[in-house]
Short mmCIF file of C-alpha atoms and ligand atoms in Angstrom, two decimals:
data_model
loop_
_atom_site.label_atom_id
_atom_site.label_comp_id
_atom_site.label_asym_id
_atom_site.label_seq_id
_atom_site.Cartn_x
_atom_site.Cartn_y
_atom_site.Cartn_z
CA UNK A 1 20.89 -19.26 54.10
CA UNK A 2 18.58 -17.33 51.79
CA UNK A 3 15.76 -15.65 53.13
CA UNK A 4 14.14 -15.26 49.55
CA UNK A 5 10.56 -16.53 49.61
CA UNK A 6 9.63 -15.40 52.99
CA UNK A 7 6.99 -12.63 53.92
CA UNK A 8 9.87 -10.53 55.07
CA UNK A 9 11.50 -10.85 51.61
CA UNK A 10 9.43 -12.30 48.98
CA UNK A 11 11.10 -13.86 45.92
CA UNK A 12 10.66 -11.10 43.39
CA UNK A 13 9.93 -12.40 39.96
CA UNK A 14 9.33 -10.57 36.69
CA UNK A 15 7.33 -12.09 33.94
CA UNK A 16 7.99 -10.66 30.44
CA UNK A 17 4.86 -11.08 28.33
CA UNK A 18 1.15 -11.25 29.29
CA UNK A 19 -0.21 -14.16 27.18
CA UNK A 20 -1.49 -17.42 28.48
CA UNK A 21 2.09 -18.86 29.44
CA UNK A 22 2.81 -15.55 31.48
CA UNK A 23 -0.44 -15.70 33.44
CA UNK A 24 -0.21 -19.38 34.01
CA UNK A 25 3.40 -18.79 35.36
CA UNK A 26 2.24 -15.92 37.53
CA UNK A 27 -0.68 -18.29 38.88
CA UNK A 28 1.76 -20.94 39.86
CA UNK A 29 4.11 -18.59 41.53
CA UNK A 30 1.36 -16.94 43.50
CA UNK A 31 0.10 -20.43 44.63
CA UNK A 32 3.58 -21.59 45.66
CA UNK A 33 4.53 -21.99 49.21
CA UNK A 34 7.65 -19.64 49.18
CA UNK A 35 6.03 -16.02 49.00
CA UNK A 36 6.52 -14.69 45.55
CA UNK A 37 5.65 -11.36 44.13
CA UNK A 38 5.09 -11.08 40.43
CA UNK A 39 5.50 -8.12 38.13
CA UNK A 40 4.26 -8.67 34.58
CA UNK A 41 5.65 -6.54 31.87
CA UNK A 42 3.93 -6.16 28.50
CA UNK A 43 5.00 -4.09 25.47
CA UNK A 44 1.21 -3.22 24.72
CA UNK A 45 -0.86 -1.21 27.21
CA UNK A 46 -3.34 -4.11 27.11
CA UNK A 47 -2.60 -7.76 28.59
CA UNK A 48 -3.58 -11.15 27.30
CA UNK A 49 -1.14 -11.46 24.19
CA UNK A 50 -2.48 -13.90 21.55
CA UNK A 51 -5.81 -14.42 23.33
CA UNK A 52 -6.56 -10.71 22.66
CA UNK A 53 -4.80 -10.38 19.24
CA UNK A 54 -4.41 -13.88 17.89
CA UNK A 55 -7.50 -15.86 18.70
CA UNK A 56 -9.85 -15.41 15.86
CA UNK A 57 -12.85 -13.16 16.72
CA UNK A 58 -15.51 -15.85 15.88
CA UNK A 59 -13.84 -18.13 18.65
CA UNK A 60 -15.18 -16.02 21.52
CA UNK A 61 -15.47 -18.99 23.78
CA UNK A 62 -11.67 -19.42 23.91
CA UNK A 63 -11.44 -15.86 24.88
CA UNK A 64 -13.42 -16.37 28.06
CA UNK A 65 -10.04 -17.61 29.51
CA UNK A 66 -9.29 -14.04 30.29
CA UNK A 67 -11.74 -14.17 33.14
CA UNK A 68 -9.33 -16.59 34.77
CA UNK A 69 -6.35 -14.23 34.04
CA UNK A 70 -8.39 -11.38 35.51
CA UNK A 71 -8.59 -13.42 38.82
CA UNK A 72 -4.84 -13.90 38.70
CA UNK A 73 -4.27 -10.23 38.11
CA UNK A 74 -6.44 -9.34 41.16
CA UNK A 75 -3.93 -10.98 43.60
CA UNK A 76 -2.40 -8.66 45.94
CA UNK A 77 1.18 -9.75 45.03
CA UNK A 78 0.58 -9.18 41.41
CA UNK A 79 1.36 -6.06 39.49
CA UNK A 80 1.03 -5.32 35.79
CA UNK A 81 3.36 -2.96 33.92
CA UNK A 82 1.90 -2.52 30.40
CA UNK A 83 3.36 -0.28 27.67
CA UNK A 84 6.93 -1.20 28.91
CA UNK A 85 8.99 -3.09 26.12
CA UNK A 86 11.56 -5.08 27.84
CA UNK A 87 14.76 -5.22 25.92
CA UNK A 88 13.99 -1.87 24.45
CA UNK A 89 12.72 0.86 27.02
CA UNK A 90 13.70 -1.43 29.89
CA UNK A 91 16.90 -3.38 29.32
CA UNK A 92 17.16 -6.95 30.57
CA UNK A 93 20.17 -5.78 32.83
CA UNK A 94 17.99 -3.33 34.48
CA UNK A 95 15.24 -6.16 35.31
CA UNK A 96 18.11 -8.37 36.56
CA UNK A 97 19.07 -5.64 39.14
CA UNK A 98 15.41 -5.49 40.17
CA UNK A 99 14.19 -9.01 40.34
CA UNK A 100 15.59 -12.37 41.68
CA UNK A 101 14.24 -14.27 38.78
CA UNK A 102 13.02 -13.32 35.26
CA UNK A 103 10.49 -15.58 33.15
CA UNK A 104 10.53 -14.76 29.52
CA UNK A 105 7.08 -15.67 28.25
CA UNK A 106 7.05 -13.26 25.29
CA UNK A 107 6.07 -15.69 22.62
CA UNK A 108 7.32 -16.03 18.94
CA UNK A 109 6.30 -12.89 17.31
CA UNK A 110 7.50 -13.18 13.85
CA UNK A 111 6.12 -15.22 10.92
CA UNK A 112 8.45 -17.66 9.25
CA UNK A 113 9.09 -16.60 5.53
CA UNK A 114 8.42 -18.70 2.60
CA UNK A 115 11.93 -17.71 1.35
CA UNK A 116 10.89 -17.91 -2.45
CA UNK A 117 11.11 -15.40 -5.29
CA UNK A 118 8.09 -12.86 -5.38
CA UNK A 119 7.46 -13.10 -1.68
CA UNK A 120 7.83 -9.40 -1.33
CA UNK A 121 5.45 -8.53 -4.03
CA UNK A 122 2.48 -6.36 -3.09
CA UNK A 123 -0.53 -8.80 -2.28
CA UNK A 124 1.74 -11.35 -0.55
CA UNK A 125 1.29 -11.09 3.36
CA UNK A 126 2.13 -12.94 6.60
CA UNK A 127 -0.73 -14.59 8.41
CA UNK A 128 0.48 -12.62 11.44
CA UNK A 129 -0.33 -9.26 9.76
CA UNK A 130 -3.82 -10.46 8.79
CA UNK A 131 -4.67 -11.86 12.04
CA UNK A 132 -3.28 -8.74 13.81
CA UNK A 133 -5.25 -6.60 11.40
CA UNK A 134 -8.70 -8.21 12.06
CA UNK A 135 -7.95 -8.23 15.76
CA UNK A 136 -7.17 -4.55 15.90
CA UNK A 137 -3.64 -4.92 16.93
CA UNK A 138 -1.83 -1.44 17.15
CA UNK A 139 0.95 -2.51 14.89
CA UNK A 140 -1.18 -4.06 12.11
CA UNK A 141 -4.32 -1.63 12.37
CA UNK A 142 -3.06 0.34 9.13
CA UNK A 143 -2.09 -2.58 7.11
CA UNK A 144 -3.89 -2.96 3.72
CA UNK A 145 -5.17 -6.13 2.23
CA UNK A 146 -6.45 -5.89 -1.28
CA UNK A 147 -9.79 -7.76 -0.96
CA UNK A 148 -10.78 -6.85 -4.46
CA UNK A 149 -9.12 -9.95 -5.70
CA UNK A 150 -11.09 -13.06 -6.40
CA UNK A 151 -8.63 -15.88 -5.39
CA UNK A 152 -6.45 -16.02 -2.20
CA UNK A 153 -3.85 -18.67 -1.46
CA UNK A 154 -3.06 -19.52 2.14
CA UNK A 155 0.19 -21.61 2.50
CA UNK A 156 0.34 -24.12 5.37
CA UNK A 157 -2.20 -26.40 6.75
CA UNK A 158 -2.14 -25.50 10.69
CA UNK A 159 -4.83 -23.97 12.70
CA UNK A 160 -3.69 -20.24 11.86
CA UNK A 161 -4.18 -21.02 8.09
CA UNK A 162 -7.60 -22.30 8.85
CA UNK A 163 -8.38 -19.18 10.78
CA UNK A 164 -7.26 -16.84 8.07
CA UNK A 165 -9.34 -18.88 5.44
CA UNK A 166 -12.34 -18.89 7.73
CA UNK A 167 -12.22 -15.15 8.28
CA UNK A 168 -11.88 -14.59 4.57
CA UNK A 169 -14.90 -16.76 3.92
CA UNK A 170 -17.36 -15.78 6.66
CA UNK A 171 -20.26 -13.44 5.79
CA UNK A 172 -20.60 -10.02 7.68
CA UNK A 173 -23.68 -11.40 9.32
CA UNK A 174 -21.36 -14.21 10.91
CA UNK A 175 -18.80 -11.66 12.00
CA UNK A 176 -20.72 -8.42 13.07
CA UNK A 177 -21.35 -9.53 16.71
CA UNK A 178 -17.84 -10.67 17.34
CA UNK A 179 -14.85 -8.51 18.66
CA UNK A 180 -13.48 -8.10 15.11
CA UNK A 181 -12.04 -4.66 14.42
CA UNK A 182 -14.78 -2.52 12.73
CA UNK A 183 -12.21 -1.25 10.04
CA UNK A 184 -11.53 -5.11 9.23
CA UNK A 185 -15.34 -5.85 9.14
CA UNK A 186 -16.01 -2.81 6.75
CA UNK A 187 -13.22 -4.04 4.46
CA UNK A 188 -14.37 -7.67 4.54
CA UNK A 189 -17.93 -6.56 3.75
CA UNK A 190 -16.56 -5.11 0.45
CA UNK A 191 -14.47 -8.31 -0.11
CA UNK A 192 -14.55 -9.84 -3.58
CA UNK A 193 -12.57 -13.01 -2.48
CA UNK A 194 -14.51 -15.84 -3.69
CA UNK A 195 -11.96 -18.81 -3.74
CA UNK A 196 -9.49 -19.46 -0.97
CA UNK A 197 -6.87 -22.24 -1.67
CA UNK A 198 -5.28 -23.75 1.39
CA UNK A 199 -2.00 -25.39 0.48
CA UNK A 200 -0.30 -28.30 2.31
CA UNK A 201 3.39 -29.25 1.56
CA UNK A 202 2.74 -32.79 2.85
CA UNK A 203 -0.62 -34.88 2.79
CA UNK A 204 -3.80 -34.81 4.66
CA UNK A 205 -2.52 -37.41 7.31
CA UNK A 206 0.14 -34.84 8.24
CA UNK A 207 -2.07 -31.68 8.36
CA UNK A 208 -1.44 -29.77 11.55
CA UNK A 209 -5.02 -28.25 11.88
CA UNK A 210 -7.17 -29.80 14.62
CA UNK A 211 -10.48 -31.62 14.28
CA UNK A 212 -12.73 -28.85 15.43
CA UNK A 213 -11.12 -26.18 13.44
CA UNK A 214 -11.32 -28.11 10.13
CA UNK A 215 -15.00 -29.13 10.95
CA UNK A 216 -15.98 -25.61 11.30
CA UNK A 217 -14.88 -24.86 7.83
CA UNK A 218 -17.41 -27.18 6.52
CA UNK A 219 -20.21 -25.29 8.38
CA UNK A 220 -19.88 -21.75 7.11
CA UNK A 221 -23.01 -19.74 6.16
CA UNK A 222 -22.06 -19.03 2.42
CA UNK A 223 -18.95 -20.87 1.71
CA UNK A 224 -18.26 -24.57 0.73
CA UNK A 225 -15.20 -26.47 1.69
CA UNK A 226 -14.08 -28.90 -1.03
CA UNK A 227 -11.14 -31.05 -1.87
CA UNK A 228 -10.05 -33.41 -4.67
CA UNK A 229 -10.65 -36.95 -3.62
CA UNK A 230 -7.34 -38.01 -5.23
CA UNK A 231 -5.68 -35.92 -2.42
CA UNK A 232 -6.98 -38.54 -0.01
CA UNK A 233 -5.10 -41.54 -1.41
CA UNK A 234 -2.57 -42.30 1.15
CA UNK A 235 0.80 -44.09 0.89
CA UNK A 236 1.29 -47.25 3.15
CA UNK A 237 3.36 -45.02 5.61
CA UNK A 238 0.50 -42.32 5.73
CA UNK A 239 -1.99 -45.24 6.31
CA UNK A 240 -0.01 -46.13 9.44
CA UNK A 241 -0.17 -42.53 10.67
CA UNK A 242 -3.91 -42.45 9.87
CA UNK A 243 -4.52 -45.20 12.42
CA UNK A 244 -4.25 -42.73 15.13
CA UNK A 245 -7.95 -41.77 16.05
CA UNK A 246 -7.51 -37.95 15.93
CA UNK A 247 -5.97 -38.21 12.44
CA UNK A 248 -8.68 -40.66 11.20
CA UNK A 249 -11.48 -38.40 12.44
CA UNK A 250 -9.97 -35.53 10.58
CA UNK A 251 -9.53 -37.70 7.49
CA UNK A 252 -13.21 -38.69 7.81
CA UNK A 253 -14.15 -34.83 7.82
CA UNK A 254 -11.89 -34.35 4.69
CA UNK A 255 -13.63 -37.25 3.00
CA UNK A 256 -17.01 -35.46 3.29
CA UNK A 257 -15.33 -32.47 1.84
CA UNK A 258 -14.25 -34.39 -1.05
CA UNK A 259 -17.71 -35.62 -2.00
CA UNK A 260 -19.34 -32.18 -1.68
CA UNK A 261 -20.51 -30.21 -4.65
CA UNK A 262 -20.02 -26.53 -4.11
CA UNK A 263 -23.09 -24.29 -4.45
CA UNK A 264 -22.48 -21.24 -2.14
CA UNK A 265 -20.98 -18.06 -3.23
CA UNK A 266 -17.53 -18.76 -1.80
CA UNK A 267 -15.32 -21.89 -1.56
CA UNK A 268 -12.30 -23.00 0.25
CA UNK A 269 -10.26 -25.60 -1.58
CA UNK A 270 -7.93 -27.80 0.53
CA UNK A 271 -5.00 -28.89 -1.52
CA UNK A 272 -1.99 -31.24 -0.56
CA UNK A 273 1.49 -32.33 -1.61
CA UNK A 274 2.20 -28.88 -3.01
CA UNK A 275 5.09 -26.49 -2.12
CA UNK A 276 5.25 -22.85 -3.26
CA UNK A 277 8.44 -22.20 -5.33
CA UNK A 278 7.67 -18.78 -6.81
CA UNK A 279 5.16 -16.01 -6.66
CA UNK A 280 4.70 -14.26 -9.91
CA UNK A 281 3.46 -10.77 -11.07
CA UNK A 282 4.75 -7.62 -12.57
CA UNK A 283 3.63 -4.97 -9.92
CA UNK A 284 1.67 -7.34 -7.69
CA UNK A 285 0.73 -10.95 -6.91
CA UNK A 286 -0.77 -12.55 -10.03
CA UNK A 287 -0.14 -16.28 -9.34
CA UNK A 288 1.81 -18.69 -7.48
CA UNK A 289 3.75 -21.62 -8.65
CA UNK A 290 3.65 -24.69 -6.75
CA UNK A 291 5.69 -27.97 -7.24
CA UNK A 292 3.99 -31.24 -6.65
CA UNK A 293 5.47 -33.28 -3.94
CA UNK A 294 5.75 -36.78 -2.96
CA UNK A 295 6.46 -38.16 0.50
CA UNK A 296 9.61 -39.76 1.67
CA UNK A 297 10.76 -41.16 5.00
CA UNK A 298 9.30 -43.50 7.86
CA UNK A 299 5.90 -43.08 9.33
CA UNK A 300 5.57 -39.94 11.44
CA UNK A 301 8.76 -38.65 9.92
CA UNK A 302 7.73 -38.27 6.32
CA UNK A 303 9.13 -35.17 4.48
CA UNK A 304 7.91 -33.66 1.30
CA UNK A 305 10.13 -34.13 -1.69
CA UNK A 306 9.65 -31.95 -4.85
CA UNK A 307 8.87 -34.07 -8.02
CA UNK A 308 10.00 -31.48 -10.30
CA UNK A 309 6.49 -31.03 -11.72
CA UNK A 310 4.93 -27.62 -11.19
CA UNK A 311 1.42 -26.34 -11.50
CA UNK A 312 0.35 -22.46 -11.54
CA UNK A 313 -2.46 -21.12 -9.50
CA UNK A 314 -3.57 -17.69 -10.43
CA UNK A 315 -4.26 -15.48 -7.33
CA UNK A 316 -4.35 -11.87 -6.16
CA UNK A 317 -3.39 -12.59 -2.53
CA UNK A 318 -1.02 -15.00 -0.90
CA UNK A 319 -0.94 -15.44 2.96
CA UNK A 320 2.16 -17.36 4.51
CA UNK A 321 0.96 -19.28 7.47
CA UNK A 322 3.79 -21.55 8.05
CA UNK A 323 4.72 -20.94 11.70
CA UNK A 324 6.54 -18.45 13.97
CA UNK A 325 9.83 -17.66 15.35
CA UNK A 326 10.96 -15.34 18.27
CA UNK A 327 13.15 -12.36 17.68
CA UNK A 328 16.40 -12.13 19.97
CA UNK A 329 16.50 -9.90 22.91
CA UNK A 330 19.63 -8.16 23.94
CA UNK A 331 20.98 -9.63 26.98
CA UNK A 332 19.15 -12.95 26.58
CA UNK A 333 20.64 -16.16 24.82
CA UNK A 334 19.01 -17.03 21.64
CA UNK A 335 18.89 -20.30 19.54
CA UNK A 336 18.90 -18.69 16.05
CA UNK A 337 18.29 -22.20 14.57
CA UNK A 338 15.06 -22.86 16.35
CA UNK A 339 14.18 -19.21 16.85
CA UNK A 340 13.72 -19.80 20.71
CA UNK A 341 15.50 -19.13 23.87
CA UNK A 342 17.73 -22.21 24.47
CA UNK A 343 16.48 -23.82 27.88
CA UNK A 344 16.30 -27.05 29.76
CA UNK A 345 12.70 -27.41 31.16
CA UNK A 346 12.59 -23.64 31.35
CA UNK A 347 15.98 -22.87 32.84
CA UNK A 348 17.73 -20.60 30.30
CA UNK A 349 21.01 -21.90 28.85
CA UNK A 350 24.04 -20.22 27.81
CA UNK A 351 26.93 -22.47 26.30
CA UNK A 352 24.81 -25.32 27.78
CA UNK A 353 24.73 -24.06 31.26
CA UNK A 354 21.83 -22.48 33.25
CA UNK A 355 22.01 -18.79 33.62
CA UNK A 356 20.99 -18.11 37.24
CA UNK A 357 17.75 -16.33 37.50
CA UNK A 358 16.67 -16.58 33.81
CA UNK A 359 13.86 -18.88 32.84
CA UNK A 360 11.63 -19.32 29.85
CA UNK A 361 7.75 -20.36 29.42
CA UNK A 362 5.54 -20.76 26.53
CA UNK A 363 6.26 -20.61 22.82
CA UNK A 364 9.53 -18.83 23.48
CA UNK A 365 10.48 -22.00 25.40
CA UNK A 366 9.18 -24.78 23.31
CA UNK A 367 8.30 -23.27 19.97
CA UNK A 368 4.91 -22.32 18.52
CA UNK A 369 3.07 -25.47 19.34
CA UNK A 370 -0.14 -26.51 21.26
CA UNK A 371 -3.30 -24.86 22.38
CA UNK A 372 -3.66 -22.23 25.14
CA UNK A 373 -4.20 -24.93 27.73
CA UNK A 374 -0.88 -26.59 26.68
CA UNK A 375 0.78 -23.48 28.45
CA UNK A 376 -0.49 -24.44 31.93
CA UNK A 377 1.67 -27.49 32.55
CA UNK A 378 4.50 -25.78 30.55
CA UNK A 379 4.60 -22.68 32.84
CA UNK A 380 4.08 -24.88 36.00
CA UNK A 381 7.31 -26.76 35.01
CA UNK A 382 9.19 -23.47 34.60
CA UNK A 383 8.02 -22.29 38.02
CA UNK A 384 8.90 -25.65 39.57
CA UNK A 385 12.54 -25.13 38.33
CA UNK A 386 12.54 -21.66 39.92
CA UNK A 387 11.44 -23.10 43.26
CA UNK A 388 14.11 -25.94 42.97
CA UNK A 389 16.79 -23.12 42.43
CA UNK A 390 15.50 -20.92 45.04
CA UNK A 391 18.07 -21.89 47.78
CA UNK A 392 20.95 -20.79 45.24
CA UNK A 393 19.29 -17.78 43.67
CA UNK A 394 21.33 -14.59 44.44
CA UNK A 395 19.03 -11.97 45.76
CA UNK A 396 18.70 -8.93 43.36
CA UNK A 397 20.47 -5.60 44.26
CA UNK A 398 17.26 -3.31 44.27
CA UNK A 399 16.30 -2.31 47.68
CA UNK A 400 12.46 -2.90 47.55
CA UNK A 401 9.54 -3.38 45.19
CA UNK A 402 9.12 0.46 44.59
CA UNK A 403 12.51 0.62 42.86
CA UNK A 404 11.12 -0.54 39.51
CA UNK A 405 8.26 1.85 39.17
CA UNK A 406 10.60 4.51 40.02
CA UNK A 407 13.14 3.66 37.54
CA UNK A 408 10.54 3.75 34.90
CA UNK A 409 8.93 6.94 36.12
CA UNK A 410 12.34 8.71 36.20
CA UNK A 411 12.45 7.87 32.53
CA UNK A 412 9.26 9.19 31.55
CA UNK A 413 7.90 5.77 30.72
CA UNK A 414 4.06 5.65 31.36
CA UNK A 415 3.55 2.21 32.65
CA UNK A 416 0.02 0.89 32.50
CA UNK A 417 -1.26 -0.76 35.69
CA UNK A 418 -4.00 -3.52 35.50
CA UNK A 419 -6.35 -0.84 37.06
CA UNK A 420 -5.54 1.32 33.91
CA UNK A 421 -6.26 -1.62 31.68
CA UNK A 422 -9.64 -2.19 33.47
CA UNK A 423 -10.53 1.52 32.30
CA UNK A 424 -9.47 0.61 28.74
CA UNK A 425 -11.66 -2.54 29.19
CA UNK A 426 -14.76 -0.76 30.22
CA UNK A 427 -14.46 1.69 27.37
CA UNK A 428 -14.11 -0.95 24.83
CA UNK A 429 -17.13 -2.92 26.12
CA UNK A 430 -19.13 0.40 26.00
CA UNK A 431 -17.91 1.09 22.51
CA UNK A 432 -19.16 -2.37 21.42
CA UNK A 433 -22.77 -2.02 22.70
CA UNK A 434 -24.32 -0.04 19.99
CA UNK A 435 -23.33 -2.70 17.33
CA UNK A 436 -24.08 -5.64 19.70
CA UNK A 437 -20.39 -6.57 19.81
CA UNK A 438 -18.70 -7.77 22.90
CA UNK A 439 -16.23 -4.98 22.53
CA UNK A 440 -14.84 -2.58 20.02
CA UNK A 441 -11.19 -2.43 20.69
CA UNK A 442 -9.10 0.56 20.86
CA UNK A 443 -6.33 -0.11 18.26
CA UNK A 444 -4.08 3.10 18.91
CA UNK A 445 -1.75 3.18 21.92
CA UNK A 446 -2.45 6.93 22.15
CA UNK A 447 -6.30 6.40 22.27
CA UNK A 448 -5.72 3.88 25.03
CA UNK A 449 -3.41 6.22 27.17
CA UNK A 450 -5.95 9.01 26.67
CA UNK A 451 -8.76 6.84 28.09
CA UNK A 452 -6.67 6.07 31.14
CA UNK A 453 -5.96 9.72 31.78
CA UNK A 454 -9.64 10.65 31.26
CA UNK A 455 -11.37 7.93 33.08
CA UNK A 456 -11.85 8.54 36.95
CA UNK A 457 -10.02 6.18 39.29
CA UNK A 458 -12.24 3.45 40.84
P1 NAP B 501 1.66 -25.07 12.70
O1 NAP B 501 0.49 -25.74 13.38
O2 NAP B 501 2.98 -25.46 12.89
O3 NAP B 501 1.37 -25.12 11.06
C1 NAP B 501 2.45 -24.74 10.11
C2 NAP B 501 2.10 -25.22 8.87
O4 NAP B 501 3.06 -24.68 7.91
C3 NAP B 501 2.31 -26.75 8.63
O5 NAP B 501 1.26 -27.27 7.87
C4 NAP B 501 3.55 -26.86 8.06
O6 NAP B 501 3.86 -28.08 7.20
C5 NAP B 501 3.66 -25.73 7.15
N1 NAP B 501 5.01 -25.21 6.59
C6 NAP B 501 6.07 -24.88 7.42
N2 NAP B 501 6.95 -24.50 6.69
C7 NAP B 501 6.62 -24.58 5.37
C8 NAP B 501 7.05 -24.15 4.18
N3 NAP B 501 8.28 -23.79 4.02
N4 NAP B 501 6.40 -24.28 2.89
C9 NAP B 501 5.12 -24.80 3.09
N5 NAP B 501 4.59 -25.03 4.23
C10 NAP B 501 5.14 -25.04 5.42
O7 NAP B 501 1.65 -23.52 12.84
P2 NAP B 501 0.28 -22.55 13.02
O8 NAP B 501 -0.88 -22.76 12.24
O9 NAP B 501 1.01 -21.05 12.91
O10 NAP B 501 -0.16 -22.65 14.61
C11 NAP B 501 0.78 -22.54 15.70
C12 NAP B 501 0.11 -22.91 16.92
O11 NAP B 501 -0.94 -22.27 17.41
C13 NAP B 501 -0.39 -24.40 16.67
O12 NAP B 501 -0.19 -25.15 17.82
C14 NAP B 501 -1.82 -24.33 16.50
O13 NAP B 501 -2.64 -25.33 16.85
C15 NAP B 501 -2.07 -23.14 17.51
N6 NAP B 501 -3.41 -22.42 17.00
C16 NAP B 501 -4.51 -22.88 17.68
C17 NAP B 501 -5.95 -22.31 17.37
C18 NAP B 501 -6.97 -22.75 18.11
O14 NAP B 501 -6.96 -23.59 18.92
N7 NAP B 501 -8.21 -22.51 17.38
C19 NAP B 501 -5.80 -21.36 16.56
C20 NAP B 501 -4.63 -20.93 15.94
C21 NAP B 501 -3.47 -21.49 16.37
P3 NAP B 501 4.72 -29.18 7.84
O15 NAP B 501 3.75 -30.05 8.79
O16 NAP B 501 5.14 -30.11 6.71
O17 NAP B 501 5.95 -28.66 8.65
#
């Protein structure tokens, strides 16, 4: 009989990734009846994943969820190992030797590509890079966006597209007391972008953005949101889809946009039934060619079909905001078609069979869908599977909980603990004070590690 899950021999679980799904999984494990210890691994020295580097800075309320995560991290059976990249500096087979179970909660980091000619021209960017840049993410901090152009096009009509358009159209006054990176704010202050087109390949009834997000676009200080009333004409199948209250409310908001006469300095133009087919320009983006679409198929399963008719939209910037996919990790099965780890309710599958001890949670489990709160039941489901499997889980080889930190230290890997992160946190909050910002993020890993070395232990 297994002793795993007792005080004498707690179930040792590693969680890879410190975003919402990772923290919700940790919470469920630490509240479970079998005694579990949780070691959370994170590539960055800082925790919280997309809550820190994805949620738009003008959405500060959403970021308050970190207070909940902080409480989870304070649990005596929780440890944080930041600055450790699983699959690279710490291979998965090493983790398997040290943990009875591993939950991959590392999200879907790569933007899908448009797959059209001209996509690699300067001026064409992924939403991920722009979002990472304005959020001060170490990987994207030095990216350059030429904001001297007047017209920008955002492809995709999800919440990320709305975030990108909103940050491009806010005034400095609207952003200056948020946690936006100061470099991004300074660049946006000089921005000459006046017109932002958001392009949907299907119709307004199929848009993926949520009600609150689209409503906010109509409330910007110096930007109008408009659309062509003709784009609101629905085919019979879309009328059926529009009967859902959430869709009807969104269409109601769009209807007000369609009656709006723009008067402010900037405008966001929502456009539908258009697919990008080519980005043109000699040395950089000069325009995007869009093919007009019609919808085909049954209600709720309608797809965009090109009509052959094209229109050209001059622009100096293009942002592809069409969803994400994960990158494969050595030693972990990968579904290349869906861009996720193949799994059944969180149990990782290889050739259709569960791999003992490997689990997935969050976007890498189900794909990039849902809001932060969606991850709570999703992670709870994965933890439930671990608990069901507990009687049959083979205990890992490692002699005890010190083995993993010793393995890292022996290789000169400077793991960042949660106490270390709290030092970075305190410095960032202090740096924000002169500008009345909630924090001014450190965006260089070397800066973060220096802060840890220089700050006294509490
Ligand atoms: P998303 O909601 O899946 O939207 C992707 C958009 O890209 C859809 O409009 C999709 O159209 C379109 N698209 C896909 N492939 C395309 C192609 N080849 N050409 C043209 N358009 C294409 O993804 P997301 O905006 O990245 O958001 C990811 C998740 O994060 C969502 O669950 C979202 O709600 C969440 N999120 C939430 C917030 C918030 O709560 N404030 C903020 C940001 C993100 P089709 O529908 O036709 O496929």
